[in-house]
PDB file of C-alpha atoms in Angstrom:
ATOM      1  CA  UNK A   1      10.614  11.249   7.603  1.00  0.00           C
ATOM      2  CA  UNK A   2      10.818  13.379  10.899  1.00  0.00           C
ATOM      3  CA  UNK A   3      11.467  10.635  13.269  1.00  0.00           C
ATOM      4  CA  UNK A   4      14.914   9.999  14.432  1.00  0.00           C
ATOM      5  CA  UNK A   5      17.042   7.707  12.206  1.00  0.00           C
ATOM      6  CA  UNK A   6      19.400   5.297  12.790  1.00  0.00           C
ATOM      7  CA  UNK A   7      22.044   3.658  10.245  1.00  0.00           C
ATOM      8  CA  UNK A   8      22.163   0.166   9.535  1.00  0.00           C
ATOM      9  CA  UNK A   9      23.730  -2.336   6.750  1.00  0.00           C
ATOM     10  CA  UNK A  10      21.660  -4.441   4.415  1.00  0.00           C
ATOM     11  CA  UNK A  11      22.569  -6.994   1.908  1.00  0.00           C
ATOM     12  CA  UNK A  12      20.524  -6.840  -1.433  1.00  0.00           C
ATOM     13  CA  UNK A  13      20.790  -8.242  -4.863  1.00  0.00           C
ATOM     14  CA  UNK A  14      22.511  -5.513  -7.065  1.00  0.00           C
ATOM     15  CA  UNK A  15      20.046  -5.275  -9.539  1.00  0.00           C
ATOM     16  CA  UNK A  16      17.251  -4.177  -7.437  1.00  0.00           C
ATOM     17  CA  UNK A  17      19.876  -1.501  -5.376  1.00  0.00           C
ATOM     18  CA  UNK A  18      20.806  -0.288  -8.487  1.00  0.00           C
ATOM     19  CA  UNK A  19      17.311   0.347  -9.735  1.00  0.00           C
ATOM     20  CA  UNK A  20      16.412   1.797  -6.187  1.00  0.00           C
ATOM     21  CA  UNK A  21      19.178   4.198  -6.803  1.00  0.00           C
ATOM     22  CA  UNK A  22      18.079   5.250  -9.862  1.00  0.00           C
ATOM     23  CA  UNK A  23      14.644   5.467  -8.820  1.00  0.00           C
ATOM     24  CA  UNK A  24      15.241   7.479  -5.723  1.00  0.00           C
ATOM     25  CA  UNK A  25      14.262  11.508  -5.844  1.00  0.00           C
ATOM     26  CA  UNK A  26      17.221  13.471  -4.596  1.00  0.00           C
ATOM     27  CA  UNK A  27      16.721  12.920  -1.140  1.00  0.00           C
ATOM     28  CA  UNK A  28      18.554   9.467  -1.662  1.00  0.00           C
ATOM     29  CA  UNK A  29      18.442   5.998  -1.798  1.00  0.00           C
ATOM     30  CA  UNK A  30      17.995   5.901   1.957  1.00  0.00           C
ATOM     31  CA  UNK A  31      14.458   8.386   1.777  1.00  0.00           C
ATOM     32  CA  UNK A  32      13.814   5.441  -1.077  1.00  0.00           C
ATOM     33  CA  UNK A  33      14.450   2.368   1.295  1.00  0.00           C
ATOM     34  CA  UNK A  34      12.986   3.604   3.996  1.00  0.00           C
ATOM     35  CA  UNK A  35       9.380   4.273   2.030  1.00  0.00           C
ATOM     36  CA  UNK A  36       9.638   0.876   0.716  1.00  0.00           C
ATOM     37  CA  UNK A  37      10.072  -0.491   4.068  1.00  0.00           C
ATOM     38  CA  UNK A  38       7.547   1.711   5.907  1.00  0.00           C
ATOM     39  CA  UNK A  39       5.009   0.748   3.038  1.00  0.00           C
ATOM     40  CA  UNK A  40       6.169  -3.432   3.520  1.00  0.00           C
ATOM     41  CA  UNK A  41       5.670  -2.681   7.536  1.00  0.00           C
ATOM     42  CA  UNK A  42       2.024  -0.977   6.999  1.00  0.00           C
ATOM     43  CA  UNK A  43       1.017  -4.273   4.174  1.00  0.00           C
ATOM     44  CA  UNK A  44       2.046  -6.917   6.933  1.00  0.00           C
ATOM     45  CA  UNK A  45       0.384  -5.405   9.430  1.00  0.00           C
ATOM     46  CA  UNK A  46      -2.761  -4.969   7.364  1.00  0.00           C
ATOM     47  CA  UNK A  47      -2.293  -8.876   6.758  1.00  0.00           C
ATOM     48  CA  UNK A  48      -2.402  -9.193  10.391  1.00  0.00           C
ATOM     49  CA  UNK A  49      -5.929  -7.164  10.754  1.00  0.00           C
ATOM     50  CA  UNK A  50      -7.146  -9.374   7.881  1.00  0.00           C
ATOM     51  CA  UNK A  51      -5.899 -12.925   9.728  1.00  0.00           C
ATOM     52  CA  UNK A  52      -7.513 -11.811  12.880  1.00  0.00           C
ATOM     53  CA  UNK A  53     -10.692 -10.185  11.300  1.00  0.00           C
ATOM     54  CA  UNK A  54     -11.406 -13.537   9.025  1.00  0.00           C
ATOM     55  CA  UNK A  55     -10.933 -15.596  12.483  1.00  0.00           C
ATOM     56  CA  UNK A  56     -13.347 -13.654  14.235  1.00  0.00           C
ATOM     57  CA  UNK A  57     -15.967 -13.323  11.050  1.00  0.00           C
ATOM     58  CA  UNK A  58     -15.033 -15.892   9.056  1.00  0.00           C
ATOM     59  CA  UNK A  59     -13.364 -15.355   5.378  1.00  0.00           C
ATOM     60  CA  UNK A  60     -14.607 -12.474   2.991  1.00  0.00           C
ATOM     61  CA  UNK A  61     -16.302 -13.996   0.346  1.00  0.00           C
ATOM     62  CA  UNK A  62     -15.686 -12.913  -3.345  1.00  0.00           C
ATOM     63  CA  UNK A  63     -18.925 -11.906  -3.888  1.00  0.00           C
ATOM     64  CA  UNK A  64     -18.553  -9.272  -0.786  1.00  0.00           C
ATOM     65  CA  UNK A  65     -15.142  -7.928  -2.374  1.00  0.00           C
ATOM     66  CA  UNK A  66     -16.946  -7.828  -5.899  1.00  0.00           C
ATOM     67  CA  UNK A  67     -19.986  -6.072  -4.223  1.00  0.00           C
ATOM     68  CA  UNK A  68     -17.392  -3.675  -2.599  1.00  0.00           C
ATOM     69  CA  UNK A  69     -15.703  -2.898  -5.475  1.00  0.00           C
ATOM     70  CA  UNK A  70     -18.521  -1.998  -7.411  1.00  0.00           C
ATOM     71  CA  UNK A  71     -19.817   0.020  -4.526  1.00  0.00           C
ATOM     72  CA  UNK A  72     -15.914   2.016  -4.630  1.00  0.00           C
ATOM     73  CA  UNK A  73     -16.698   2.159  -8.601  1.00  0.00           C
ATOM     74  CA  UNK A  74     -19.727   4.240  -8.078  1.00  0.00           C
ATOM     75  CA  UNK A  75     -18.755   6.196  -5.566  1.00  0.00           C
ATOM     76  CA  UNK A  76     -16.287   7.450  -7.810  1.00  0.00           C
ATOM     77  CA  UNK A  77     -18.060   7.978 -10.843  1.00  0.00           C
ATOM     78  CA  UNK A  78     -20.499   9.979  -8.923  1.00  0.00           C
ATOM     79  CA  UNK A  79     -17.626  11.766  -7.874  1.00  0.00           C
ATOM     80  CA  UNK A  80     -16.040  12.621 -11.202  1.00  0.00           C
ATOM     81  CA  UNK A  81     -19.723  13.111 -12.159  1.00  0.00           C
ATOM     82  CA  UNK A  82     -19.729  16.196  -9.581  1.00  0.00           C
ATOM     83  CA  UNK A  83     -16.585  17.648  -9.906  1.00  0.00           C
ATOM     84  CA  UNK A  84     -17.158  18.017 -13.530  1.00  0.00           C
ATOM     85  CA  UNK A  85     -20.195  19.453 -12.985  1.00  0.00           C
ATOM     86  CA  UNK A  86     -19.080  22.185 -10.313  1.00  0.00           C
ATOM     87  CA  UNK A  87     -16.455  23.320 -12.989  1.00  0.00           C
TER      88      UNK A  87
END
């Protein structure tokens, strides 16, 4: 992470800091916290989009996320499809 840093103090069950630690690359336990924050920070504020999207439109339905996810599906296999036909 290039932006500037600041140091702070948290309070966490020792368990999960002690699986963090072992878990982290060699840049540190910090480098580890700090990605699981960043990626907590990015899923709340998706949640956010979603709360103020499904106001505005009303609720996705599960057919629409089914329909989606089969449309992801094939987009992929065609995409395997052509990259293992270009090799």
């Amino acid at each position: 992470m290039s932006e500037p840093t600041s140091k702070y103090s948290t309070t966490m069950p020792r368990d999960i800091a002690e699986a963090a630690k072992a878990l982290s690359d060699p840049s540190g336990l910090s480098a580890y916290v700090a990605t699981a924050v960043a990626r907590q920070v990015e899923c709340d504020n998706l949640n956010k989009l979603i709360t103020v999207a499904e106001a505005e439109h009303g609720p996705v339905t599960d057919e629409e996320i089914q329909s989606l996810r089969d449309q992801l599906n094939q987009a992929r296999r065609e995409q395997t499809e052509h990259g293992a036909s270009a090799a």
